[in-house]
Short mmCIF file of C-alpha atoms in Angstrom, two decimals:
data_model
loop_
_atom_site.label_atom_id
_atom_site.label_comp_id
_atom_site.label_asym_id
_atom_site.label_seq_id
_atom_site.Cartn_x
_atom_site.Cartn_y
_atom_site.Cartn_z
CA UNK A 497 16.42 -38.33 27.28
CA UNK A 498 13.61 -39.13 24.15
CA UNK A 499 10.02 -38.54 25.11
CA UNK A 500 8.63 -42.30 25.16
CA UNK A 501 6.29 -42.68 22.16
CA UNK A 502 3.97 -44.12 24.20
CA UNK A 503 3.41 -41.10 26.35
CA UNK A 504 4.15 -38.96 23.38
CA UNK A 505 0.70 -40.74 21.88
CA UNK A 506 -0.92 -40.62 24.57
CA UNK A 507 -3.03 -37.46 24.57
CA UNK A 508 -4.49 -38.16 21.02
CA UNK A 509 -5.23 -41.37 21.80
CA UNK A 510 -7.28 -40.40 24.86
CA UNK A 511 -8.81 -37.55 22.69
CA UNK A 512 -9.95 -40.50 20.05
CA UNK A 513 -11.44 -42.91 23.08
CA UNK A 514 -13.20 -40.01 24.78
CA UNK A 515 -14.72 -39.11 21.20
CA UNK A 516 -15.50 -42.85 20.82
CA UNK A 517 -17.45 -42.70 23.82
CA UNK A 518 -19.10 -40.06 23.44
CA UNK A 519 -20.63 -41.16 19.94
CA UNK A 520 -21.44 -44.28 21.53
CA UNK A 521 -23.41 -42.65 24.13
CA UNK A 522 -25.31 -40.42 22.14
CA UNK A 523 -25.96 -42.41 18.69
CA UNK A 524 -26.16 -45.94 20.50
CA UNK A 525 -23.10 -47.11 17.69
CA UNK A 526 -19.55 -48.08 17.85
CA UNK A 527 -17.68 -45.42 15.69
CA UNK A 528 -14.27 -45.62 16.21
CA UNK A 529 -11.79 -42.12 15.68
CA UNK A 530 -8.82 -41.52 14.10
CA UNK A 531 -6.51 -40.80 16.98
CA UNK A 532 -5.08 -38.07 14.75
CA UNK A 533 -8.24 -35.78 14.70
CA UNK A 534 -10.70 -34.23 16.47
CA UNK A 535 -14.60 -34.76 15.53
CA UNK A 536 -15.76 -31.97 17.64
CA UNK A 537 -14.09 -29.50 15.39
CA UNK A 538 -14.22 -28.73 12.13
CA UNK A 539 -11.64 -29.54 9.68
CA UNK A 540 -9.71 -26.70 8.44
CA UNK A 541 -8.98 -28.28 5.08
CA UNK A 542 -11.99 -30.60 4.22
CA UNK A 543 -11.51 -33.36 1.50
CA UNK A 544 -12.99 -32.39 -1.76
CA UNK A 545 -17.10 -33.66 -2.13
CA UNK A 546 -17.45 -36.06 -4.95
CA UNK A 547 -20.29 -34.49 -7.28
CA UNK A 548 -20.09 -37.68 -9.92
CA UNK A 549 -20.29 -41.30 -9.83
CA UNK A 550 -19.96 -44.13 -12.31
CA UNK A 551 -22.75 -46.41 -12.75
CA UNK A 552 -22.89 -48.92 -10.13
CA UNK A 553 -24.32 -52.95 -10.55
CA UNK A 554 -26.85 -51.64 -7.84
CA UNK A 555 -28.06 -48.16 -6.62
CA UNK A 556 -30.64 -47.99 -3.96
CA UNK A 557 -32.46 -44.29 -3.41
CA UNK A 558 -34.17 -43.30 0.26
CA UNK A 559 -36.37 -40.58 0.73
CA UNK A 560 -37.17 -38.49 3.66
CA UNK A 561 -36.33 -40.06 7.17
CA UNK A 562 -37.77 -37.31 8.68
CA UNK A 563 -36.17 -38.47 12.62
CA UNK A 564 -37.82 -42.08 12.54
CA UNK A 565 -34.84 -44.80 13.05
CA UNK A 566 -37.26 -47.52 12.84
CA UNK A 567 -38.60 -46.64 9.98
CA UNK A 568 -35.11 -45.66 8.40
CA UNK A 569 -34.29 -49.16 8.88
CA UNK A 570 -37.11 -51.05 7.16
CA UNK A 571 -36.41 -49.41 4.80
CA UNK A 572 -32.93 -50.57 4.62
CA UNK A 573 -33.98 -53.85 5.28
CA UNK A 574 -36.47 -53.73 2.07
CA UNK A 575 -33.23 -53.39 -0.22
CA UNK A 576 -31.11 -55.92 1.53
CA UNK A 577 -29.23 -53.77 2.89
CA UNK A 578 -28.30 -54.72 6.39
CA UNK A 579 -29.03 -57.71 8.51
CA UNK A 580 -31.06 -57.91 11.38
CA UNK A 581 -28.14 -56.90 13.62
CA UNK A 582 -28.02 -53.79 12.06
CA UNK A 583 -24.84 -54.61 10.29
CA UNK A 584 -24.57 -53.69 6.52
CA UNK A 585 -24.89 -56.49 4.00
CA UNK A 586 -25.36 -54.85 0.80
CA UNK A 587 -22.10 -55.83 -0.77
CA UNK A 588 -21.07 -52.73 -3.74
CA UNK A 589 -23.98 -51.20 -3.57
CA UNK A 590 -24.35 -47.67 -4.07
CA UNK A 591 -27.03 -45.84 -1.37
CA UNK A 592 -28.55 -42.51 -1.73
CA UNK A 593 -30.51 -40.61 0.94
CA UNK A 594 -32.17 -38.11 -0.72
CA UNK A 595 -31.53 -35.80 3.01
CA UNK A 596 -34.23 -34.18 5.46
CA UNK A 597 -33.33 -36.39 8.48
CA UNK A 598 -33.86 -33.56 10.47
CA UNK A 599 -37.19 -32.31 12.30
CA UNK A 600 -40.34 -34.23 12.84
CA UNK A 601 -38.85 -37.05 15.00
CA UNK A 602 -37.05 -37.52 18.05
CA UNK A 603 -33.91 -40.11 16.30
CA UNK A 604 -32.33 -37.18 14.25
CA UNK A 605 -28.91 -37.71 15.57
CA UNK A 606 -29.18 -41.26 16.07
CA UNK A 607 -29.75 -42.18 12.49
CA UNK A 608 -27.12 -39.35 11.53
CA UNK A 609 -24.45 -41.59 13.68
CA UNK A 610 -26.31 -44.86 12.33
CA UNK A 611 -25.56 -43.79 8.50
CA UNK A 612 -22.06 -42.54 9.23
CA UNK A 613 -21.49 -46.20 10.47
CA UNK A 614 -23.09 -47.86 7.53
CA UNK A 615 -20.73 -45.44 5.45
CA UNK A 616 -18.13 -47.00 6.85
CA UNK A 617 -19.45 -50.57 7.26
CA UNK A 618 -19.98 -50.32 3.20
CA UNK A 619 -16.86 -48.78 2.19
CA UNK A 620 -15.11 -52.15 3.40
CA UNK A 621 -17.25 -53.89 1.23
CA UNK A 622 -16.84 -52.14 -1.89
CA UNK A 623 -20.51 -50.04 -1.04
CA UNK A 624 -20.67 -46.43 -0.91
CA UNK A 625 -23.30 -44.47 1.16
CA UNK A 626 -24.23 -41.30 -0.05
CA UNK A 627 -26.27 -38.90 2.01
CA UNK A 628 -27.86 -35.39 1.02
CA UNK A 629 -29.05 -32.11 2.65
CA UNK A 630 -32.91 -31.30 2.19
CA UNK A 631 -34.40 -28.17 2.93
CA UNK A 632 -34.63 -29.62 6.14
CA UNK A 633 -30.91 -29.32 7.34
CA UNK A 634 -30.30 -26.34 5.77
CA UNK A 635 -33.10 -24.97 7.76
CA UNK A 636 -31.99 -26.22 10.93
CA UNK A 637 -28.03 -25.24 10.57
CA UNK A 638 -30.14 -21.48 9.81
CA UNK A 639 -31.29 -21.45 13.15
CA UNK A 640 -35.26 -22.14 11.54
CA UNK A 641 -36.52 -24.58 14.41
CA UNK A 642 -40.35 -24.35 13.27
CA UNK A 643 -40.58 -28.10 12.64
CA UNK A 644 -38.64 -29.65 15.20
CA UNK A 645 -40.29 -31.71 17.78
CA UNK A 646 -40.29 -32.16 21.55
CA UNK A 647 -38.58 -35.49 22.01
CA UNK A 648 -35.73 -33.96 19.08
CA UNK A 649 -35.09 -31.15 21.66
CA UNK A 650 -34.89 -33.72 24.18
CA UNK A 651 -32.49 -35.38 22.21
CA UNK A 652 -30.10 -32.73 21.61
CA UNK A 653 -30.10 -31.78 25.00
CA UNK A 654 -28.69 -35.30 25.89
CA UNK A 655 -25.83 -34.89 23.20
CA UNK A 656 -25.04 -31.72 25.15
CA UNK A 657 -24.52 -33.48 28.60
CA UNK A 658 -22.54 -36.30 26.58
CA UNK A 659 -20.64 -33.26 24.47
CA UNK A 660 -19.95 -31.73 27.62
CA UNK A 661 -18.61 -34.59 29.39
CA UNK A 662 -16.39 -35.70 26.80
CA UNK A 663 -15.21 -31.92 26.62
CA UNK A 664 -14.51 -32.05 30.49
CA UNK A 665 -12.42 -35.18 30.15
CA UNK A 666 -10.28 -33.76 27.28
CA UNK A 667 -9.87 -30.43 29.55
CA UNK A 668 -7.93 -32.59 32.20
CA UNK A 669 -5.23 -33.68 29.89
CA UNK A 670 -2.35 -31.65 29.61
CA UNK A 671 -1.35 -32.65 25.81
CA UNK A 672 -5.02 -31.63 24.36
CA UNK A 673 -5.84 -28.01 23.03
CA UNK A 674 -8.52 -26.81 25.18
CA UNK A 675 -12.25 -27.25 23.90
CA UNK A 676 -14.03 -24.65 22.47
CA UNK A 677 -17.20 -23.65 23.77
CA UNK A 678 -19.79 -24.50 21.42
CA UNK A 679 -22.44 -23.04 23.35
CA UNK A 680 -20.12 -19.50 23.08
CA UNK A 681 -22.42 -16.46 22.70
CA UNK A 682 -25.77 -18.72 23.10
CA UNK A 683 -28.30 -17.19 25.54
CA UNK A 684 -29.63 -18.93 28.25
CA UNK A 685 -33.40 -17.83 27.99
CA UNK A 686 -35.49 -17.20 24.71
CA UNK A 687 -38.67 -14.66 24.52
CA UNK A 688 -41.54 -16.97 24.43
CA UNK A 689 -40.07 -20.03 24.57
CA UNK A 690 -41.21 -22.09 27.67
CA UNK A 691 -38.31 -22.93 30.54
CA UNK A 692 -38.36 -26.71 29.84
CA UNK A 693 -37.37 -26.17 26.38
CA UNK A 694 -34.83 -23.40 26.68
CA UNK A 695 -31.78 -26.32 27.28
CA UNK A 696 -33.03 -28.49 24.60
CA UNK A 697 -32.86 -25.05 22.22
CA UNK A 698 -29.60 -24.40 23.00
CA UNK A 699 -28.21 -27.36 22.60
CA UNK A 700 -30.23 -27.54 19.29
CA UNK A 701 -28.07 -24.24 18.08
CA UNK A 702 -24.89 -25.00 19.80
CA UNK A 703 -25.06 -28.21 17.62
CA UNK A 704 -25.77 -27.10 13.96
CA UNK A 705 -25.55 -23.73 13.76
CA UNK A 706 -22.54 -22.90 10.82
CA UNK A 707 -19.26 -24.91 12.02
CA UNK A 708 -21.04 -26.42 15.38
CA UNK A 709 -20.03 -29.40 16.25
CA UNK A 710 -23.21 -31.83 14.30
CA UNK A 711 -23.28 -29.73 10.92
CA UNK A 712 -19.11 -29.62 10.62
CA UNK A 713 -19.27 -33.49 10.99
CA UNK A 714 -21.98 -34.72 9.89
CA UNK A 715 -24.39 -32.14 7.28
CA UNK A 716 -20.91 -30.59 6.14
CA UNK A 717 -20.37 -34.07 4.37
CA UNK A 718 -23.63 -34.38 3.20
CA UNK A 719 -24.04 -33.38 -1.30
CA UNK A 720 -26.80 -31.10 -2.65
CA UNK A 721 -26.48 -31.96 -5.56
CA UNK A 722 -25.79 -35.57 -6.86
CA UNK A 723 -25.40 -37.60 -10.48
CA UNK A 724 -25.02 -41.20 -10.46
CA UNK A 725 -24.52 -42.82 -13.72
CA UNK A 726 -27.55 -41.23 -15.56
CA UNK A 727 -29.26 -40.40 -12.95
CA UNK A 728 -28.98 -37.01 -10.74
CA UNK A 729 -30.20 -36.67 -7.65
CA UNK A 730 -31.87 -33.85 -5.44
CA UNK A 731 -34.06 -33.10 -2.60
CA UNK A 732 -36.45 -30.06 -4.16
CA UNK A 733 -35.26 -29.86 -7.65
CA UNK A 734 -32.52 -28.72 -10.02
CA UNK A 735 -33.43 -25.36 -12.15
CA UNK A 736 -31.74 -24.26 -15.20
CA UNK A 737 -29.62 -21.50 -13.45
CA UNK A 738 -28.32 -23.98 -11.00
CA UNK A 739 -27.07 -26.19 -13.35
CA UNK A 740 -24.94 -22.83 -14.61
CA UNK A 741 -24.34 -22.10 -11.37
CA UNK A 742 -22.31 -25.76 -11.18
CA UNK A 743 -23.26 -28.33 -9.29
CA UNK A 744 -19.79 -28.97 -7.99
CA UNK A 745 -19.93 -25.12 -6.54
CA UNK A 746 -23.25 -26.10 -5.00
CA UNK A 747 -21.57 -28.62 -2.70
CA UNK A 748 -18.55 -26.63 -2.08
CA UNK A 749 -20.69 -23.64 -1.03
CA UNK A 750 -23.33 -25.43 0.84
CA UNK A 751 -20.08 -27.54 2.94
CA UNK A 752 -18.15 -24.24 3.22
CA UNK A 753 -21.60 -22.69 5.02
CA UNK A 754 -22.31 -25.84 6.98
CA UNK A 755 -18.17 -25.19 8.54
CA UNK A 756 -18.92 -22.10 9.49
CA UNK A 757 -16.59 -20.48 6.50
CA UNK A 758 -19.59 -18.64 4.51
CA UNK A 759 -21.15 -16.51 6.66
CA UNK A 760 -24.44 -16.80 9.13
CA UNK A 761 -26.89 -17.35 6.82
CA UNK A 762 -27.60 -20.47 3.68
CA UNK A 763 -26.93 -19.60 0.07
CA UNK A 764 -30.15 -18.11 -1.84
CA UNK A 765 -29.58 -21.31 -3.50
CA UNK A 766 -30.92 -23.39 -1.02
CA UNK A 767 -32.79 -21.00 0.87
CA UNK A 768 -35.35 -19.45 -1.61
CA UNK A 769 -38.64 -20.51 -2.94
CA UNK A 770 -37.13 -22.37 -6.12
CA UNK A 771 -33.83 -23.49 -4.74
CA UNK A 772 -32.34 -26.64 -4.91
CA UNK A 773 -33.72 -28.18 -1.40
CA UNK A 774 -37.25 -26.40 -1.97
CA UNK A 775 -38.34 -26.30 -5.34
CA UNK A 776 -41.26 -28.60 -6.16
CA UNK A 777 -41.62 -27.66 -9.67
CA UNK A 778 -41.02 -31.40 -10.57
CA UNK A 779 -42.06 -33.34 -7.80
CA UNK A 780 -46.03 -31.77 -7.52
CA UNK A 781 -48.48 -35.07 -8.05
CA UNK A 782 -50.84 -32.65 -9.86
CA UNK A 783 -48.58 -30.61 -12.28
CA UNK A 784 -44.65 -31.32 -13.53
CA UNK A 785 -43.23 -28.96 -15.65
CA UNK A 786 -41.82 -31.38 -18.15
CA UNK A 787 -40.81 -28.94 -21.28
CA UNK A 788 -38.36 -27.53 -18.12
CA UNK A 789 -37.24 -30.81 -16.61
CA UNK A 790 -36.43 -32.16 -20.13
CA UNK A 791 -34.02 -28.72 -20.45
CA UNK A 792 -32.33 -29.35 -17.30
CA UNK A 793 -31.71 -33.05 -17.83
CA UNK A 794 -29.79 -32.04 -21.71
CA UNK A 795 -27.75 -29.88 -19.51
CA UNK A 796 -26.13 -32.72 -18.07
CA UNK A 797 -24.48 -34.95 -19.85
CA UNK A 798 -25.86 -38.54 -20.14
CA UNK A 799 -28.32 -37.54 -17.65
CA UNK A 800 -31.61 -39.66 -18.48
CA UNK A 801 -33.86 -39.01 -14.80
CA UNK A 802 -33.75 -36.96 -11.48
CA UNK A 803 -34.67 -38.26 -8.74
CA UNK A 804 -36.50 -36.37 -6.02
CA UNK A 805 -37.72 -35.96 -1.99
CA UNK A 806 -39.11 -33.40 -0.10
CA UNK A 807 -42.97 -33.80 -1.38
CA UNK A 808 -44.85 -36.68 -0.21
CA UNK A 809 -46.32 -38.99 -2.66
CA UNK A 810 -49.45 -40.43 -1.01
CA UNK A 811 -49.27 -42.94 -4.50
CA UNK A 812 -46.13 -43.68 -3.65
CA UNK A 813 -42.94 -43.97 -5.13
CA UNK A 814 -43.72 -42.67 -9.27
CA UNK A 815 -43.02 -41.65 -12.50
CA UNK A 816 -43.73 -38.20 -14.56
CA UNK A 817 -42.89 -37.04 -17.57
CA UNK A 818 -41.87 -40.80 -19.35
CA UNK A 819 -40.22 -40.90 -15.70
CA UNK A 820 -37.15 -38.02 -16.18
CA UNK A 821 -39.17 -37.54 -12.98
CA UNK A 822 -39.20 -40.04 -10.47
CA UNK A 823 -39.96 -38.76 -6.81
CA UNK A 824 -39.18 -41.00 -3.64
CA UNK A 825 -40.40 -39.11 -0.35
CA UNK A 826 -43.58 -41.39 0.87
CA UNK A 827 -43.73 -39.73 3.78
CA UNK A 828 -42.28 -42.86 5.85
CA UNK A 829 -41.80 -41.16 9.21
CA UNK A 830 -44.16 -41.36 11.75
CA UNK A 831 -44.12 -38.06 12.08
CA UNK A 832 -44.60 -36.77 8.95
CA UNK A 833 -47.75 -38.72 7.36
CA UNK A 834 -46.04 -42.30 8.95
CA UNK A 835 -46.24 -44.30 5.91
CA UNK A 836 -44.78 -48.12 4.93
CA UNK A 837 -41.10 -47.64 3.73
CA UNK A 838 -41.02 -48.19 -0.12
CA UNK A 839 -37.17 -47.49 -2.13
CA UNK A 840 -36.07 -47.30 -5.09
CA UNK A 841 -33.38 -49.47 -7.30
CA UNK A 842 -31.65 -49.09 -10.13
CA UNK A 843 -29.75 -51.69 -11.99
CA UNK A 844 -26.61 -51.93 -14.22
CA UNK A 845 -28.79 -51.93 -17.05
CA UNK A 846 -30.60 -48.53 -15.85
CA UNK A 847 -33.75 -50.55 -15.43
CA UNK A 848 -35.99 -48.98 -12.40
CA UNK A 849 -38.21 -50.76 -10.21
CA UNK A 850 -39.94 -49.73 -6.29
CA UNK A 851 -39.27 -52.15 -3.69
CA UNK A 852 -42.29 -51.76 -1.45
CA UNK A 853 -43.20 -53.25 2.24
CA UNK A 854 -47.24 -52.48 1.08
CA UNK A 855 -49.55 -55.11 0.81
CA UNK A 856 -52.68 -53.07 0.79
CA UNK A 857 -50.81 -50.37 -2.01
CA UNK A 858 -54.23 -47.38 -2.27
CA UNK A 859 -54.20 -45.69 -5.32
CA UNK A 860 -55.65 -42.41 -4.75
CA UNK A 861 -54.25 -40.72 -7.94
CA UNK A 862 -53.93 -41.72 -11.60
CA UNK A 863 -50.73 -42.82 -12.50
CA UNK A 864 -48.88 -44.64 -15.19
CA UNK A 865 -47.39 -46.81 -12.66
CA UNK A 866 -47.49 -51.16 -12.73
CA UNK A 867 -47.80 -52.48 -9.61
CA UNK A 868 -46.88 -56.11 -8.86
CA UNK A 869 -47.58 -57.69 -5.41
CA UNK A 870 -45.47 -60.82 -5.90
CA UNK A 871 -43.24 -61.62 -2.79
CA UNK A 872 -39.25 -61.32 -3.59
CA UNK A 873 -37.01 -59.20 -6.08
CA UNK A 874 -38.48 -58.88 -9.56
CA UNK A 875 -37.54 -57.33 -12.63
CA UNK A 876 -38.54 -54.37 -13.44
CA UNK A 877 -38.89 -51.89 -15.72
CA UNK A 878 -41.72 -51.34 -18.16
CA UNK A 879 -40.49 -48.64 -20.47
CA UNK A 880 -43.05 -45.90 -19.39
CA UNK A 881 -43.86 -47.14 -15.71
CA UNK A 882 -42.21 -48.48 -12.76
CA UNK A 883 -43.34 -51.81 -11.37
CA UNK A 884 -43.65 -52.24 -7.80
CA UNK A 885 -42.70 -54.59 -6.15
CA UNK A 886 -43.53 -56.14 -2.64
CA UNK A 887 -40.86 -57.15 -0.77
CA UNK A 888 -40.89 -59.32 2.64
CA UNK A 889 -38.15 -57.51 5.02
#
């Protein structure tokens, strides 16, 4: 007698609602699974990263989120980018976080889940969300824990009772491969860590340490290094040897670690002084090394500007070096300095302007930039400055 297909279905079905769940409990979003894999494991044959894009009509670039889903969202708003249910209107754009989602708030995973679903919600539309690592996530997925905050242990110690759960349910049917552990070989107590904290720290490992179940899924998909038309993206800041290196290798490496297929600790190339995720040789408000940054850039071809996080720009969004520089991190988290949400867009024409929530913009530095306080989407781009422009979200 055949095996009824239902039945025969069945167990990956239940394995896809339970995942469903799950995500829904934890990240607050509807994120529905393909009933033929498993999100709590890593894949054993990832799809290839995409290192280059065409030019798109419209690219939008994000800076450091930095655990703030509030303030992650303004700053979607600002570009038109979803509506005020949340739900992605931005038609073909293109979207780039620039990473460091991680550490300093208490909505890490929640706007991890909430971009994965605007991935999604975009791709139907013709959009493309791109996200990035900063130093950040590398950091974290190295066990480095110094910045993380109370309420984002408390966080990942809820995904753990949700992770858990949904692990229990999948134990009790008979057609699913038992879970793995992921809090194998994790002790239960830390030296000098206080009691109260010591579940929210292992769940904190158990989740992104190499191949755990939030790096394989989530930072494992994230780029390091990015180009976009003519522009290329970064957190820190891309160095003559790493463009030899190969940007494509980057991402491999830095998704092979983030599996769990490269060993314990990061490449030196994201780990060190200078890497890629910590360098701030360009983005400094004081001092860019231009003569260098003008190198790189011919290194790349048709590569006019990079585009950088990870240093906060109390000016805001700017310009160096007849803006081949352009850094984006304005410290928008209300953890980390708790700034108004300003982005950045680029048009077909390669024309740059900042779309900026500030109505009181303090300029506390020189700087060659325009700024224009006119309500609505302007034009922009002034060949040596960027015009800012105030936008009501």
């Amino acid at each position: 007698m055949e095996e009824d297909p239902i039945c025969k279905n069945l167990a990956p079905l239940l394995s896809s609602f339970v995942d469903t769940f799950v995500d829904f409990s934890i990240g607050g979003v509807f994120i529905p699974q393909n009933p033929n894999t498993d999100s709590s494991r890593p894949s054993t044959h990832p799809d290839p990263l995409r290192t280059r894009y065409p030019s798109p009509d419209r690219l939008v670039a994000i800076g450091d989120l930095h655990g703030d889903l509030h303030k992650s969202k303004e700053a979607l708003r600002l570009a038109n980018l979803i509506d005020s249910s949340d739900r992605w209107i931005g038609g073909a754009t293109t979207v780039v976080q620039i990473g460091d989602v991680l550490d300093r708030g208490g909505e890490e995973l929640k706007i991890l889940y909430f971009l994965e679903k605007l991935r999604r919600e975009a791709a139907t539309s013709g959009g493309t969300v791109i996200t990035m690592n900063g130093n950040h996530e590398v950091m974290n997925v190295d066990g480095d824990f110094r910045y993380v905050t109370r309420s984002g242990l408390d966080e990942f110690r809820v995904w753990a009772d949700w992770f858990r759960v949904g692990n229990l349910m999948k134990s009790l049917c008979d057609g699913l491969e038992k879970p793995k552990d992921p809090f194998e070989g994790i002790p239960l107590v830390f030296p000098g860590v206080k009691p109260e904290y010591s579940d929210g720290l292992r769940a904190r490992i158990a989740a992104l340490r190499p191949g755990g179940p939030v790096s394989s899924r989530f930072l494992s998909r994230n780029l390091t290094a990015l180009v976009v038309g003519d522009s290329v993206f970064v957190h820190g800041g891309l160095l003559l040897n790493h463009v030899l290196y190969g940007l494509e290798k980057i991402n491999r490496e830095v998704r092979d670690y983030m599996n769990g297929a490269y060993g314990r600790f990061s490449p030196s190339f994201v780990r060190v002084r200078n890497s890629v995720v910590w360098s701030r040789k360009f983005s400094n408000p004081k001092k860019c090394d231009c003569s260098t940054l003008e190198h790189v850039l011919e290194m790349i071809p048709g590569a006019k500007r990079m585009i950088m996080g990870h240093t906060i720009q109390e000016m805001g969004i700017n310009g160096a070096c007849d803006n081949q520089a352009i850094r984006i991190d304005v410290g928008m988290s209300k953890g980390c300095g708790n700034g108004l949400p300003e982005v950045l867009e680029i048009n077909a024409d390669s024309e740059l302007r900042i779309l900026t929530s500030n109505t009181l913009y303090k300029r506390s530095h020189t700087s060659p930039l325009e700024t224009d306080r006119r309500v609505g989407l302007g034009l922009l781009l002034p060949e040596h400055g960027l015009k800012r422009i105030q936008v009501n979200a």
